[in-house]
Coordinates of C-alpha atoms in Angstrom, one line a residue:
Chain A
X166 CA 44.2 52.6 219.7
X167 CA 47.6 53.5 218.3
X168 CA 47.5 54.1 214.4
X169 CA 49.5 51.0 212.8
X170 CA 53.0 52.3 211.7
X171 CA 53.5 52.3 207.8
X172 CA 55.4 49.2 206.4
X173 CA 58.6 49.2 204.3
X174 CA 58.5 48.0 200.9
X175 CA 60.6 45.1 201.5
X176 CA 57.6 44.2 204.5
X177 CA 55.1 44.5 201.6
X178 CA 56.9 42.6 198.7
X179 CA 57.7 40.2 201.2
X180 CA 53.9 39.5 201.8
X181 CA 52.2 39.9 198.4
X182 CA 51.9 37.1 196.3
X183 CA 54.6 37.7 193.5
X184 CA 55.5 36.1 189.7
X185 CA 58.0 34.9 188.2
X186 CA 59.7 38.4 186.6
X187 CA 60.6 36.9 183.4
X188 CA 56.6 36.5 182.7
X189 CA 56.2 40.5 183.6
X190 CA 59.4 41.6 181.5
X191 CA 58.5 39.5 178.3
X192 CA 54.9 40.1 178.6
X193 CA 55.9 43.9 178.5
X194 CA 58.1 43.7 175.4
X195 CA 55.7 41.8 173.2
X196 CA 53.3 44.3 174.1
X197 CA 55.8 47.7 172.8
X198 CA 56.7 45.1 170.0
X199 CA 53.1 44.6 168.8
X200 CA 52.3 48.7 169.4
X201 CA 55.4 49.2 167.3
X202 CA 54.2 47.2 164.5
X203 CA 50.3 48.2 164.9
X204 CA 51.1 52.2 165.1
X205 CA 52.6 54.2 162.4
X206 CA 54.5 56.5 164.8
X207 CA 56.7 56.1 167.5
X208 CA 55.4 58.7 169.4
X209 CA 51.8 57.0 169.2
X210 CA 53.4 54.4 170.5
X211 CA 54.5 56.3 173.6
X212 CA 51.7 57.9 173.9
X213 CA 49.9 54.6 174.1
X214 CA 52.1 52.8 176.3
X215 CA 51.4 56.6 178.9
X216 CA 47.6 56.0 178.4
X217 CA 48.1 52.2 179.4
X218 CA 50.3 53.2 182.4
X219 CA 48.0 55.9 183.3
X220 CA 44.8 53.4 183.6
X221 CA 47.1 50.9 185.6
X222 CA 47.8 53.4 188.5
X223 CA 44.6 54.8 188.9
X224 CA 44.3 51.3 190.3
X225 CA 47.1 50.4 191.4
X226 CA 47.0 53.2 194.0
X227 CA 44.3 51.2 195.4
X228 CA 45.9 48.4 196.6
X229 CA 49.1 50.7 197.9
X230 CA 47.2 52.6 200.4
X231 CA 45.5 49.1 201.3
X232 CA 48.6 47.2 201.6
X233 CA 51.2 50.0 203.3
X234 CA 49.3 51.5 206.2
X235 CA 50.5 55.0 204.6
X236 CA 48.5 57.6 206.1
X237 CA 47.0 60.8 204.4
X238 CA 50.5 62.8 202.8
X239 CA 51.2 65.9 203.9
X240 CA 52.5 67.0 201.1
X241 CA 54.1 66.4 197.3
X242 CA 57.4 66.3 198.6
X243 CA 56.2 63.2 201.5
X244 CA 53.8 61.4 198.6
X245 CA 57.3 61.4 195.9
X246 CA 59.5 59.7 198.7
X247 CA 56.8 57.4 199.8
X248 CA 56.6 56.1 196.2
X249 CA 60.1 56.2 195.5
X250 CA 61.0 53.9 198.6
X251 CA 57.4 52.0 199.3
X252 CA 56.0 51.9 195.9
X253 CA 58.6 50.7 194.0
X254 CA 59.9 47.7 196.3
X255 CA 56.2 46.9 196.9
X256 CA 55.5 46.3 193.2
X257 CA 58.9 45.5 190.9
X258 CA 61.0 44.7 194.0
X259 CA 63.3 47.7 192.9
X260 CA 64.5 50.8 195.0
X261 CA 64.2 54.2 193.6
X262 CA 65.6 57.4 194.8
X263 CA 64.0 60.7 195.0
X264 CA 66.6 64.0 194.5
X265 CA 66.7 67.3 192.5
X266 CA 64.4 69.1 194.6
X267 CA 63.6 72.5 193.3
X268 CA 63.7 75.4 195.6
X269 CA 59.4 75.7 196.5
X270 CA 59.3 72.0 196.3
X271 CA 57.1 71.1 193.5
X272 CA 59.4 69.3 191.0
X273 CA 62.0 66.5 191.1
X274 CA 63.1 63.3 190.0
X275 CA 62.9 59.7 190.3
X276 CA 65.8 58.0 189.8
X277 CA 65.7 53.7 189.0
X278 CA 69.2 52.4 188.6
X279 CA 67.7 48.8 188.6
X280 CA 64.5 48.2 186.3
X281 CA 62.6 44.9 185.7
X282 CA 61.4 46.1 182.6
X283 CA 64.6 46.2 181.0
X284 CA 65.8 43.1 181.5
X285 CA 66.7 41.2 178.3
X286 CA 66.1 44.4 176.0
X287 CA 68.4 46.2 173.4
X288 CA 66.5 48.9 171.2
X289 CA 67.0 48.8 167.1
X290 CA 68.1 52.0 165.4
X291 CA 65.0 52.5 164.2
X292 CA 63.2 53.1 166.9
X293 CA 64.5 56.6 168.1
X294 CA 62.3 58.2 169.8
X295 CA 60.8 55.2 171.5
X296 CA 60.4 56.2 175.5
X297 CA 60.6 52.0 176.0
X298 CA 59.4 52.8 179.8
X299 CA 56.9 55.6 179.1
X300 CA 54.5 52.7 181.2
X301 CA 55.7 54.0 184.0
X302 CA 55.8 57.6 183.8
X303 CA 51.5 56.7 182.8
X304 CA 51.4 54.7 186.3
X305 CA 52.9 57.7 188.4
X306 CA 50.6 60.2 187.1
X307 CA 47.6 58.5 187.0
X308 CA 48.0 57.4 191.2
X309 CA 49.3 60.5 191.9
X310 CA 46.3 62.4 189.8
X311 CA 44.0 59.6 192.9
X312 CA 45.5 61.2 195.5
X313 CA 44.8 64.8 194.0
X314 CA 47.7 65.9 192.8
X315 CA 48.0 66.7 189.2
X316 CA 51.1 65.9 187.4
X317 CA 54.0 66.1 184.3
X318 CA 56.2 63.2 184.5
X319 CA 58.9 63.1 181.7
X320 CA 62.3 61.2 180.8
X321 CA 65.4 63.1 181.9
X322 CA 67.1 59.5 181.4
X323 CA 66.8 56.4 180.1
X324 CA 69.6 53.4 180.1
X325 CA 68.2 52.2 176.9
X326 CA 69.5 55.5 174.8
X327 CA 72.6 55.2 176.7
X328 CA 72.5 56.8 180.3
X329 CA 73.5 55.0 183.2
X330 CA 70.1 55.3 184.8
X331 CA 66.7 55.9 184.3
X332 CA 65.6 60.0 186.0
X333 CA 62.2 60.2 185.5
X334 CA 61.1 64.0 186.8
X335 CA 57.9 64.8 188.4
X336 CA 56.4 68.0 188.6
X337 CA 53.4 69.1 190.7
X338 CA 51.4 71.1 188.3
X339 CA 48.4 71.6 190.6
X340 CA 47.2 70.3 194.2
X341 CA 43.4 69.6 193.4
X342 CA 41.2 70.5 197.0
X343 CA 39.2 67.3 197.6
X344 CA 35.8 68.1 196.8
X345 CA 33.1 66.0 199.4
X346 CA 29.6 64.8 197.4
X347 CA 27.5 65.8 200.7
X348 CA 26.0 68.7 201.4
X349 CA 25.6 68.5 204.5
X350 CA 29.0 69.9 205.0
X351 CA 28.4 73.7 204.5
Chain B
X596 CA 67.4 33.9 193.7
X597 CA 65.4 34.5 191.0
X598 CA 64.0 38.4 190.2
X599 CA 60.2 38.4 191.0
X600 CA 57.7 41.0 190.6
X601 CA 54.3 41.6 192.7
X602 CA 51.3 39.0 190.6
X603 CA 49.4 43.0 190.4
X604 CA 52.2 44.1 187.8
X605 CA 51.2 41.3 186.0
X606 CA 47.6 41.5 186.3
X607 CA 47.4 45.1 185.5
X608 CA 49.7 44.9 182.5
X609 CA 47.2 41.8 180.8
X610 CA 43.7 43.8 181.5
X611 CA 45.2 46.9 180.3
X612 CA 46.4 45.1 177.2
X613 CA 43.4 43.4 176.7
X614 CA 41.3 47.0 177.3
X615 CA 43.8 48.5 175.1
X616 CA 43.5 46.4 172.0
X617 CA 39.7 45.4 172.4
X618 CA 38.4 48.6 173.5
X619 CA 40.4 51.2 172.0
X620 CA 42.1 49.4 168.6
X621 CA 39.6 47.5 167.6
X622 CA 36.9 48.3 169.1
X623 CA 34.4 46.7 166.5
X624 CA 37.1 44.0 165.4
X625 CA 37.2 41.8 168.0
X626 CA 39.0 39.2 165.5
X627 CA 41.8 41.6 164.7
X628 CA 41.7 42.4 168.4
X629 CA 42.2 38.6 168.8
X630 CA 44.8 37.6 166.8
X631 CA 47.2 40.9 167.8
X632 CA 46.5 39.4 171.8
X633 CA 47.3 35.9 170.6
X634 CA 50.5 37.0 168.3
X635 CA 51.4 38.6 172.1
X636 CA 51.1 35.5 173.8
X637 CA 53.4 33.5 171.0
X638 CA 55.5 35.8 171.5
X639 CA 56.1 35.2 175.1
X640 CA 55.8 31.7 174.9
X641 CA 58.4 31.2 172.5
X642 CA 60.5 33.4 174.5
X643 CA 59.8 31.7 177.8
X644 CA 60.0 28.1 176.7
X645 CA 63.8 29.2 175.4
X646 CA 64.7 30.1 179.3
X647 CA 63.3 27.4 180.6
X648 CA 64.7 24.6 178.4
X649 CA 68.5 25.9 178.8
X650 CA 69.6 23.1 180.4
X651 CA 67.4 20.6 179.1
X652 CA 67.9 17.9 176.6
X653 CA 66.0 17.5 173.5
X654 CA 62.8 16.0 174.0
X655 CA 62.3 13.0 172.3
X656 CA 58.5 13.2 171.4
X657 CA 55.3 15.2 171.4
X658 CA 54.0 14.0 174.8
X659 CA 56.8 14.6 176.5
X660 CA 57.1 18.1 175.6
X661 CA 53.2 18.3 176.5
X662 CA 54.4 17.1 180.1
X663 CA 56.7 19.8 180.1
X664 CA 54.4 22.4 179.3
X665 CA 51.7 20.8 181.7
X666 CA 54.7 20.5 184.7
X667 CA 57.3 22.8 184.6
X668 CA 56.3 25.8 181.8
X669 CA 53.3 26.0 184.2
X670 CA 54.9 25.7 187.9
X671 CA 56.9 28.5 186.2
X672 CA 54.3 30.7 185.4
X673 CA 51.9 29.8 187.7
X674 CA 53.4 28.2 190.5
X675 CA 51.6 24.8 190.0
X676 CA 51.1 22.1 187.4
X677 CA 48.0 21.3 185.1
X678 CA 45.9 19.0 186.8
X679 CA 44.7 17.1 184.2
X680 CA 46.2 16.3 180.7
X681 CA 44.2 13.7 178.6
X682 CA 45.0 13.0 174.6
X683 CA 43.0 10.9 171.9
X684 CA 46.6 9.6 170.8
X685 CA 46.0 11.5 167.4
X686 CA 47.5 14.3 168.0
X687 CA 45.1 16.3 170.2
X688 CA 45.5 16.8 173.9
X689 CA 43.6 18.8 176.6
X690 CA 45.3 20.4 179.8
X691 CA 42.8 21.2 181.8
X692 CA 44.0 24.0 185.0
X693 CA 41.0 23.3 187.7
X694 CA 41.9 26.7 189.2
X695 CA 43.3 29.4 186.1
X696 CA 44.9 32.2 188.0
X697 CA 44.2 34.8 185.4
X698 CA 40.6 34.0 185.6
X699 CA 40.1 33.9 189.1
X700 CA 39.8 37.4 189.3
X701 CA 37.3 37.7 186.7
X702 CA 33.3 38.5 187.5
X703 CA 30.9 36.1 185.1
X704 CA 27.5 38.1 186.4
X705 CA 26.9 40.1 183.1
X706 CA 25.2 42.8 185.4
X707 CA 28.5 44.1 186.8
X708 CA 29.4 45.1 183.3
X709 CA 25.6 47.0 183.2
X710 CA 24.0 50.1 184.8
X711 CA 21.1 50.0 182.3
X712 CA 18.0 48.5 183.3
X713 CA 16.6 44.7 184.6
X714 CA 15.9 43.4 181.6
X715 CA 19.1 44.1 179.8
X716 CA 20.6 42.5 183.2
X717 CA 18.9 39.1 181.9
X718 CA 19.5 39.7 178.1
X719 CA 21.9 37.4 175.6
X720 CA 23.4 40.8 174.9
X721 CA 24.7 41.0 178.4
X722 CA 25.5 37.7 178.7
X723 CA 27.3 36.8 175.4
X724 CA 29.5 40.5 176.6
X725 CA 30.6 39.3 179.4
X726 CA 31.8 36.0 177.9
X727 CA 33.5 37.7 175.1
X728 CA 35.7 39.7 177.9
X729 CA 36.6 36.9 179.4
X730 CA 37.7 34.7 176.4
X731 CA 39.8 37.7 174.6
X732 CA 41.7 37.3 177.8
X733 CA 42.5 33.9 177.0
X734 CA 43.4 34.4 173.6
X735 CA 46.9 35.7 175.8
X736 CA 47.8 32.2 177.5
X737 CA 46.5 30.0 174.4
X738 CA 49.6 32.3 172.4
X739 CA 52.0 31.1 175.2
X740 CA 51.3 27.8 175.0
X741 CA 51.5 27.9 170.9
X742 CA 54.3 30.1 171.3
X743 CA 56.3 27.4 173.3
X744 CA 55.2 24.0 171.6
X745 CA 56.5 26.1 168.1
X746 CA 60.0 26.8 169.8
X747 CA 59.9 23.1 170.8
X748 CA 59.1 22.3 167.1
X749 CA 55.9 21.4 167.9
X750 CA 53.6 23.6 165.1
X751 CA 49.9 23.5 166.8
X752 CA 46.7 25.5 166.9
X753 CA 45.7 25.8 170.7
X754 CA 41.9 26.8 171.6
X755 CA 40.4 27.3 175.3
X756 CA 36.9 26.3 176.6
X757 CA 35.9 27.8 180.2
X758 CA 32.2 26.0 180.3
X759 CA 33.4 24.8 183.7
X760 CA 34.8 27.8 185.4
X761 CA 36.8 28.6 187.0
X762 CA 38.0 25.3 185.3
X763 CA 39.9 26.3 181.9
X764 CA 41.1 23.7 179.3
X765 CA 43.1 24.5 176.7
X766 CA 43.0 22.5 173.6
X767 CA 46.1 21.7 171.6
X768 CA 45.9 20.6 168.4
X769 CA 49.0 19.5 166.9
X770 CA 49.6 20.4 162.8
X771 CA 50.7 17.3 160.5

Protein backbone atom coordinates (compact mmCIF):
# COMPACT_ATOMS: atom_id res chain seq x y z
CA UNK A 1 0.00 0.00 0.00
CA UNK A 2 1.18 3.47 -0.98
CA UNK A 3 1.98 5.81 2.08
CA UNK A 4 -0.82 8.60 2.13
CA UNK A 5 0.67 11.85 0.75
CA UNK A 6 1.03 14.73 3.47
CA UNK A 7 -1.90 17.29 3.40
CA UNK A 8 -1.62 21.11 2.97
CA UNK A 9 -2.57 23.29 5.72
CA UNK A 10 -5.33 24.76 3.92
CA UNK A 11 -6.68 20.64 3.55
CA UNK A 12 -6.24 20.47 7.37
CA UNK A 13 -7.84 23.83 8.50
CA UNK A 14 -10.39 23.10 6.18
CA UNK A 15 -11.36 19.88 8.12
CA UNK A 16 -10.79 20.67 11.80
CA UNK A 17 -13.45 21.92 13.65
CA UNK A 18 -12.49 25.75 14.14
CA UNK A 19 -13.75 28.98 16.51
CA UNK A 20 -14.77 31.97 16.17
CA UNK A 21 -11.08 33.96 16.19
CA UNK A 22 -12.32 36.80 18.20
CA UNK A 23 -12.89 34.19 21.26
CA UNK A 24 -8.98 32.97 20.76
CA UNK A 25 -7.51 36.70 20.31
CA UNK A 26 -9.47 38.14 23.44
CA UNK A 27 -9.07 35.12 25.39
CA UNK A 28 -5.28 35.64 24.87
CA UNK A 29 -5.12 39.30 25.80
CA UNK A 30 -6.96 39.02 29.07
CA UNK A 31 -4.67 36.34 29.89
CA UNK A 32 -1.10 38.81 29.21
CA UNK A 33 -3.40 41.48 30.91
CA UNK A 34 -4.04 39.50 34.06
CA UNK A 35 -0.07 38.15 34.01
CA UNK A 36 0.81 41.83 33.71
CA UNK A 37 -1.11 42.81 36.71
CA UNK A 38 -0.35 39.49 38.77
CA UNK A 39 3.68 39.63 38.04
CA UNK A 40 5.94 42.34 39.19
CA UNK A 41 8.16 42.09 36.02
CA UNK A 42 7.75 42.14 32.59
CA UNK A 43 10.14 39.73 31.93
CA UNK A 44 8.24 37.23 34.35
CA UNK A 45 5.65 37.86 32.37
CA UNK A 46 7.35 36.55 29.25
CA UNK A 47 8.80 34.08 30.72
CA UNK A 48 5.39 32.82 31.81
CA UNK A 49 3.54 33.31 28.78
CA UNK A 50 7.13 30.84 27.11
CA UNK A 51 6.35 28.27 29.84
CA UNK A 52 2.51 28.35 28.90
CA UNK A 53 3.47 28.05 25.13
CA UNK A 54 5.99 25.48 25.86
CA UNK A 55 3.33 23.03 27.70
CA UNK A 56 0.80 23.77 24.70
CA UNK A 57 3.10 22.35 21.97
CA UNK A 58 4.31 19.44 23.64
CA UNK A 59 0.74 18.62 22.85
CA UNK A 60 -0.09 20.17 20.20
CA UNK A 61 2.47 18.23 18.23
CA UNK A 62 0.22 15.43 18.86
CA UNK A 63 -2.53 16.18 16.98
CA UNK A 64 -0.17 17.65 13.92
CA UNK A 65 1.43 14.49 13.16
CA UNK A 66 -2.17 12.88 13.58
CA UNK A 67 -3.95 15.20 11.43
CA UNK A 68 -1.13 15.98 8.39
CA UNK A 69 0.07 12.47 7.35
CA UNK A 70 3.78 14.17 7.74
CA UNK A 71 6.17 11.47 7.75
CA UNK A 72 9.31 11.13 10.02
CA UNK A 73 11.66 14.64 8.96
CA UNK A 74 14.73 14.20 7.65
CA UNK A 75 16.03 16.91 8.97
CA UNK A 76 15.78 20.61 10.91
CA UNK A 77 15.75 22.32 7.80
CA UNK A 78 12.46 19.85 6.43
CA UNK A 79 10.69 20.00 10.22
CA UNK A 80 11.07 24.34 10.07
CA UNK A 81 9.28 24.38 6.56
CA UNK A 82 6.76 21.86 7.39
CA UNK A 83 5.69 24.05 10.46
CA UNK A 84 6.07 27.17 8.77
CA UNK A 85 3.62 26.13 5.76
CA UNK A 86 1.49 23.11 7.59
CA UNK A 87 1.59 24.13 11.16
CA UNK A 88 0.61 27.48 10.92
CA UNK A 89 -2.44 27.24 8.45
CA UNK A 90 -3.53 24.10 10.23
CA UNK A 91 -3.85 25.91 13.57
CA UNK A 92 -4.35 30.05 13.34
CA UNK A 93 -5.25 29.80 9.59
CA UNK A 94 -2.11 32.00 8.87
CA UNK A 95 0.99 31.35 6.49
CA UNK A 96 4.47 31.73 7.68
CA UNK A 97 7.56 31.85 5.80
CA UNK A 98 10.76 30.14 6.57
CA UNK A 99 14.29 32.17 5.26
CA UNK A 100 17.65 33.24 6.69
CA UNK A 101 19.18 30.02 6.51
CA UNK A 102 22.65 29.88 7.94
CA UNK A 103 25.36 28.34 6.00
CA UNK A 104 25.37 24.39 7.96
CA UNK A 105 21.76 24.75 8.25
CA UNK A 106 20.90 24.83 11.89
CA UNK A 107 19.38 28.36 12.44
CA UNK A 108 16.69 30.59 10.70
CA UNK A 109 13.73 32.40 10.93
CA UNK A 110 10.07 32.31 10.91
CA UNK A 111 8.51 35.08 9.54
CA UNK A 112 4.28 35.83 10.27
CA UNK A 113 3.23 38.86 8.40
CA UNK A 114 -0.46 38.04 9.41
CA UNK A 115 -1.09 37.05 13.25
CA UNK A 116 -4.43 36.21 14.99
CA UNK A 117 -3.00 37.10 18.10
CA UNK A 118 -2.65 40.64 17.36
CA UNK A 119 -5.77 41.45 16.28
CA UNK A 120 -7.33 44.37 18.23
CA UNK A 121 -4.07 45.00 20.31
CA UNK A 122 -1.98 48.32 20.81
CA UNK A 123 0.83 48.03 23.68
CA UNK A 124 0.95 51.01 26.55
CA UNK A 125 4.40 52.61 27.08
CA UNK A 126 4.73 50.89 30.01
CA UNK A 127 5.11 47.77 29.05
CA UNK A 128 8.56 47.75 27.17
CA UNK A 129 9.96 44.80 27.24
CA UNK A 130 6.79 42.90 26.91
CA UNK A 131 7.41 39.98 24.04
CA UNK A 132 3.25 40.20 23.61
CA UNK A 133 3.73 36.80 21.44
CA UNK A 134 6.41 35.04 23.54
CA UNK A 135 3.22 32.08 23.42
CA UNK A 136 4.44 31.13 20.48
CA UNK A 137 8.02 31.06 20.52
CA UNK A 138 6.94 28.43 23.97
CA UNK A 139 4.78 26.32 21.41
CA UNK A 140 7.66 25.95 18.69
CA UNK A 141 10.14 24.76 21.14
CA UNK A 142 8.26 22.66 23.11
CA UNK A 143 6.89 20.41 19.68
CA UNK A 144 10.01 20.76 18.25
CA UNK A 145 11.94 19.59 21.73
CA UNK A 146 8.79 16.13 20.84
CA UNK A 147 10.31 15.44 17.80
CA UNK A 148 13.93 15.51 19.37
CA UNK A 149 15.23 18.47 18.46
CA UNK A 150 16.33 20.91 20.98
CA UNK A 151 15.83 24.51 20.51
CA UNK A 152 16.39 28.62 21.05
CA UNK A 153 13.58 30.49 19.65
CA UNK A 154 13.81 34.36 20.08
CA UNK A 155 12.18 37.65 18.65
CA UNK A 156 14.13 39.24 15.78
CA UNK A 157 10.70 41.19 15.14
CA UNK A 158 7.69 42.07 16.44
CA UNK A 159 4.86 44.41 14.74
CA UNK A 160 3.82 45.45 18.11
CA UNK A 161 7.27 47.47 18.89
CA UNK A 162 7.03 48.72 15.43
CA UNK A 163 8.40 46.29 12.74
CA UNK A 164 6.44 45.35 9.85
CA UNK A 165 6.44 41.75 10.74
CA UNK A 166 6.90 39.35 13.22
CA UNK A 167 10.78 37.08 12.60
CA UNK A 168 10.84 34.74 15.06
CA UNK A 169 14.46 32.77 14.65
CA UNK A 170 15.05 29.29 15.47
CA UNK A 171 18.14 27.64 16.21
CA UNK A 172 18.85 23.94 16.42
CA UNK A 173 20.92 23.68 19.51
CA UNK A 174 21.15 19.93 19.64
CA UNK A 175 19.52 16.85 17.65
CA UNK A 176 18.67 14.43 20.62
CA UNK A 177 19.17 10.43 19.25
CA UNK A 178 15.83 8.72 20.05
CA UNK A 179 16.56 6.52 22.79
CA UNK A 180 14.12 3.08 22.54
CA UNK A 181 12.91 1.72 26.32
CA UNK A 182 13.58 -2.10 25.09
CA UNK A 183 16.37 -3.93 25.37
CA UNK A 184 15.86 -6.24 23.23
CA UNK A 185 17.45 -3.97 20.68
CA UNK A 186 21.19 -4.46 21.39
CA UNK B 1 -15.64 35.85 5.93
CA UNK B 2 -14.95 35.96 9.35
CA UNK B 3 -11.10 35.02 10.74
CA UNK B 4 -11.32 31.63 12.49
CA UNK B 5 -8.87 29.74 14.35
CA UNK B 6 -8.64 25.64 14.85
CA UNK B 7 -11.17 24.90 18.43
CA UNK B 8 -7.30 23.21 19.72
CA UNK B 9 -5.90 26.87 19.92
CA UNK B 10 -8.58 27.55 22.01
CA UNK B 11 -8.65 24.52 24.09
CA UNK B 12 -5.02 24.57 24.68
CA UNK B 13 -4.86 28.21 25.58
CA UNK B 14 -7.92 27.65 28.54
CA UNK B 15 -6.17 24.33 30.13
CA UNK B 16 -2.97 26.02 30.10
CA UNK B 17 -4.49 29.04 31.82
CA UNK B 18 -6.28 27.11 34.12
CA UNK B 19 -2.87 24.81 34.85
CA UNK B 20 -1.08 27.99 35.00
CA UNK B 21 -2.99 29.87 37.62
CA UNK B 22 -4.15 26.80 39.77
CA UNK B 23 -1.13 24.78 39.65
CA UNK B 24 1.65 27.10 39.47
CA UNK B 25 0.21 30.67 41.06
CA UNK B 26 -1.78 29.54 43.49
CA UNK B 27 -1.20 26.41 44.03
CA UNK B 28 -2.73 26.32 47.65
CA UNK B 29 -5.23 29.25 46.82
CA UNK B 30 -7.61 27.90 44.81
CA UNK B 31 -9.97 31.09 45.65
CA UNK B 32 -7.31 33.50 44.46
CA UNK B 33 -6.85 31.15 41.65
CA UNK B 34 -10.56 31.52 41.12
CA UNK B 35 -11.28 34.95 41.04
CA UNK B 36 -8.02 35.85 38.70
CA UNK B 37 -9.82 32.95 36.07
CA UNK B 38 -13.18 34.65 36.52
CA UNK B 39 -11.75 38.40 36.24
CA UNK B 40 -10.38 36.60 32.74
CA UNK B 41 -13.57 35.55 31.69
CA UNK B 42 -15.22 39.28 32.39
CA UNK B 43 -12.83 40.36 30.65
CA UNK B 44 -13.71 38.65 27.55
CA UNK B 45 -17.21 38.79 27.93
CA UNK B 46 -17.37 42.43 28.12
CA UNK B 47 -15.24 42.59 25.29
CA UNK B 48 -17.13 40.13 23.17
CA UNK B 49 -20.63 41.25 23.93
CA UNK B 50 -19.28 44.98 22.54
CA UNK B 51 -18.64 43.13 18.91
CA UNK B 52 -21.46 41.44 18.83
CA UNK B 53 -23.99 44.15 19.71
CA UNK B 54 -22.54 46.75 17.04
CA UNK B 55 -25.36 46.83 15.10
CA UNK B 56 -27.89 46.09 17.55
CA UNK B 57 -30.42 48.30 19.23
CA UNK B 58 -30.68 48.84 22.88
CA UNK B 59 -32.33 46.15 24.51
CA UNK B 60 -35.23 47.06 26.18
CA UNK B 61 -35.25 44.69 29.34
CA UNK B 62 -33.35 42.08 31.29
CA UNK B 63 -34.88 38.99 29.55
CA UNK B 64 -34.27 40.07 26.39
CA UNK B 65 -30.70 40.58 26.84
CA UNK B 66 -30.72 36.97 28.60
CA UNK B 67 -32.15 35.73 25.05
CA UNK B 68 -29.30 37.31 23.52
CA UNK B 69 -26.79 35.81 25.54
CA UNK B 70 -28.71 32.32 25.37
CA UNK B 71 -29.03 32.74 21.24
CA UNK B 72 -26.64 34.69 19.62
CA UNK B 73 -23.49 35.39 22.33
CA UNK B 74 -23.61 31.51 22.37
CA UNK B 75 -24.12 30.54 18.52
CA UNK B 76 -21.04 32.83 18.50
CA UNK B 77 -18.97 31.12 20.73
CA UNK B 78 -20.17 27.93 20.45
CA UNK B 79 -21.89 27.46 17.38
CA UNK B 80 -25.25 26.64 18.98
CA UNK B 81 -27.80 28.12 21.38
CA UNK B 82 -28.64 27.28 25.06
CA UNK B 83 -31.12 24.76 25.16
CA UNK B 84 -32.94 25.60 27.98
CA UNK B 85 -33.40 29.05 29.78
CA UNK B 86 -35.97 29.05 32.73
CA UNK B 87 -36.31 32.27 35.34
CA UNK B 88 -38.38 32.58 38.72
CA UNK B 89 -39.35 36.13 37.35
CA UNK B 90 -37.29 37.67 40.34
CA UNK B 91 -34.50 38.17 38.82
CA UNK B 92 -32.78 34.81 38.62
CA UNK B 93 -32.51 32.73 35.42
CA UNK B 94 -30.79 29.42 34.50
CA UNK B 95 -29.26 28.55 30.96
CA UNK B 96 -28.79 25.29 30.93
CA UNK B 97 -26.19 24.02 27.64
CA UNK B 98 -27.14 20.06 27.43
CA UNK B 99 -23.85 19.52 25.64
CA UNK B 100 -20.89 22.36 27.13
CA UNK B 101 -18.11 22.14 24.59
CA UNK B 102 -15.41 23.02 26.97
CA UNK B 103 -16.38 20.21 29.13
CA UNK B 104 -16.74 17.64 26.75
CA UNK B 105 -13.31 16.96 26.76
CA UNK B 106 -13.01 16.61 30.33
CA UNK B 107 -12.43 12.93 32.16
CA UNK B 108 -14.81 12.73 35.60
CA UNK B 109 -13.05 9.18 36.71
CA UNK B 110 -10.85 10.56 39.60
CA UNK B 111 -8.41 7.58 38.85
CA UNK B 112 -7.02 9.23 35.67
CA UNK B 113 -5.76 12.00 37.80
CA UNK B 114 -4.06 8.96 40.22
CA UNK B 115 -1.20 6.50 39.89
CA UNK B 116 -1.23 5.84 43.67
CA UNK B 117 -3.03 2.89 44.91
CA UNK B 118 -6.93 1.30 44.81
CA UNK B 119 -8.07 2.72 47.63
CA UNK B 120 -7.04 6.36 46.99
CA UNK B 121 -8.81 5.45 43.51
CA UNK B 122 -12.19 5.23 45.60
CA UNK B 123 -11.31 8.06 48.12
CA UNK B 124 -13.32 11.71 48.65
CA UNK B 125 -9.83 12.95 48.18
CA UNK B 126 -9.78 11.77 44.64
CA UNK B 127 -13.08 12.50 43.94
CA UNK B 128 -13.63 16.00 45.38
CA UNK B 129 -9.90 16.65 42.95
CA UNK B 130 -11.21 15.87 40.09
CA UNK B 131 -14.32 18.02 40.67
CA UNK B 132 -12.38 20.93 41.71
CA UNK B 133 -10.42 20.66 38.09
CA UNK B 134 -13.26 20.67 36.39
CA UNK B 135 -15.19 23.62 38.14
CA UNK B 136 -11.97 26.14 38.13
CA UNK B 137 -12.48 25.61 34.45
CA UNK B 138 -15.87 27.01 34.62
CA UNK B 139 -15.02 29.85 36.70
CA UNK B 140 -13.67 31.03 32.75
CA UNK B 141 -17.23 30.99 30.93
CA UNK B 142 -19.27 32.06 34.17
CA UNK B 143 -16.71 35.51 33.75
CA UNK B 144 -17.95 35.77 30.08
CA UNK B 145 -21.33 35.65 30.70
CA UNK B 146 -20.93 38.38 33.82
CA UNK B 147 -18.57 40.08 31.73
CA UNK B 148 -21.27 40.59 28.89
CA UNK B 149 -24.68 41.13 31.04
CA UNK B 150 -22.28 44.12 32.93
CA UNK B 151 -21.46 45.71 29.35
CA UNK B 152 -25.19 45.31 28.71
CA UNK B 153 -25.85 47.09 32.03
CA UNK B 154 -26.94 44.20 33.52
CA UNK B 155 -24.69 43.95 37.10
CA UNK B 156 -25.11 39.99 38.08
CA UNK B 157 -23.25 37.26 39.98
CA UNK B 158 -23.31 34.14 37.60
CA UNK B 159 -22.54 30.55 39.33
CA UNK B 160 -22.38 27.05 37.42
CA UNK B 161 -23.67 23.56 38.64
CA UNK B 162 -22.43 20.42 36.40
CA UNK B 163 -24.43 17.62 38.68
CA UNK B 164 -25.78 16.53 35.35
CA UNK B 165 -22.85 16.33 33.13
CA UNK B 166 -22.12 16.81 30.56
CA UNK B 167 -25.16 19.08 31.13
CA UNK B 168 -23.88 22.61 32.55
CA UNK B 169 -26.18 25.36 33.96
CA UNK B 170 -25.17 28.54 34.66
CA UNK B 171 -26.95 30.51 37.20
CA UNK B 172 -27.46 34.21 36.82
CA UNK B 173 -28.26 36.21 39.39
CA UNK B 174 -29.17 39.65 38.62
CA UNK B 175 -27.88 42.53 41.41
CA UNK B 176 -30.82 45.16 42.56
Amino acid sequence: MPPVAPRSGDAIFANVERVNAELFTLTYGAIVRQLLTDLEEVEEVNEQLDQMGYNIGIRLIDEFLAKSNVSRCNDFRETTDVIAKVGFKMFLGVTASVTNWDADGTCCSIVLEDNPLVDFVELPDNCQGLYYCNILSGVIRGALDMVSMKTEVTWLRDVLRGDDVFELQVKLLKHVPEEYPYKDDE
Amino acid sequence: MVREVSESCVDSLLTEMVACYCNRFYANKPELAARRIEAIGYQVGHQLSERYTMERPRFTDHLEAIKFICKDFWSELFKKQIDNLKTNHRGTFVLQDNKFRWLARMSIDPSTDNVSPLEDITSPTAESKAAQAMSMHLYFPCGIIRGALSNLGIPCAVSADISNLPACSFVVRIKA
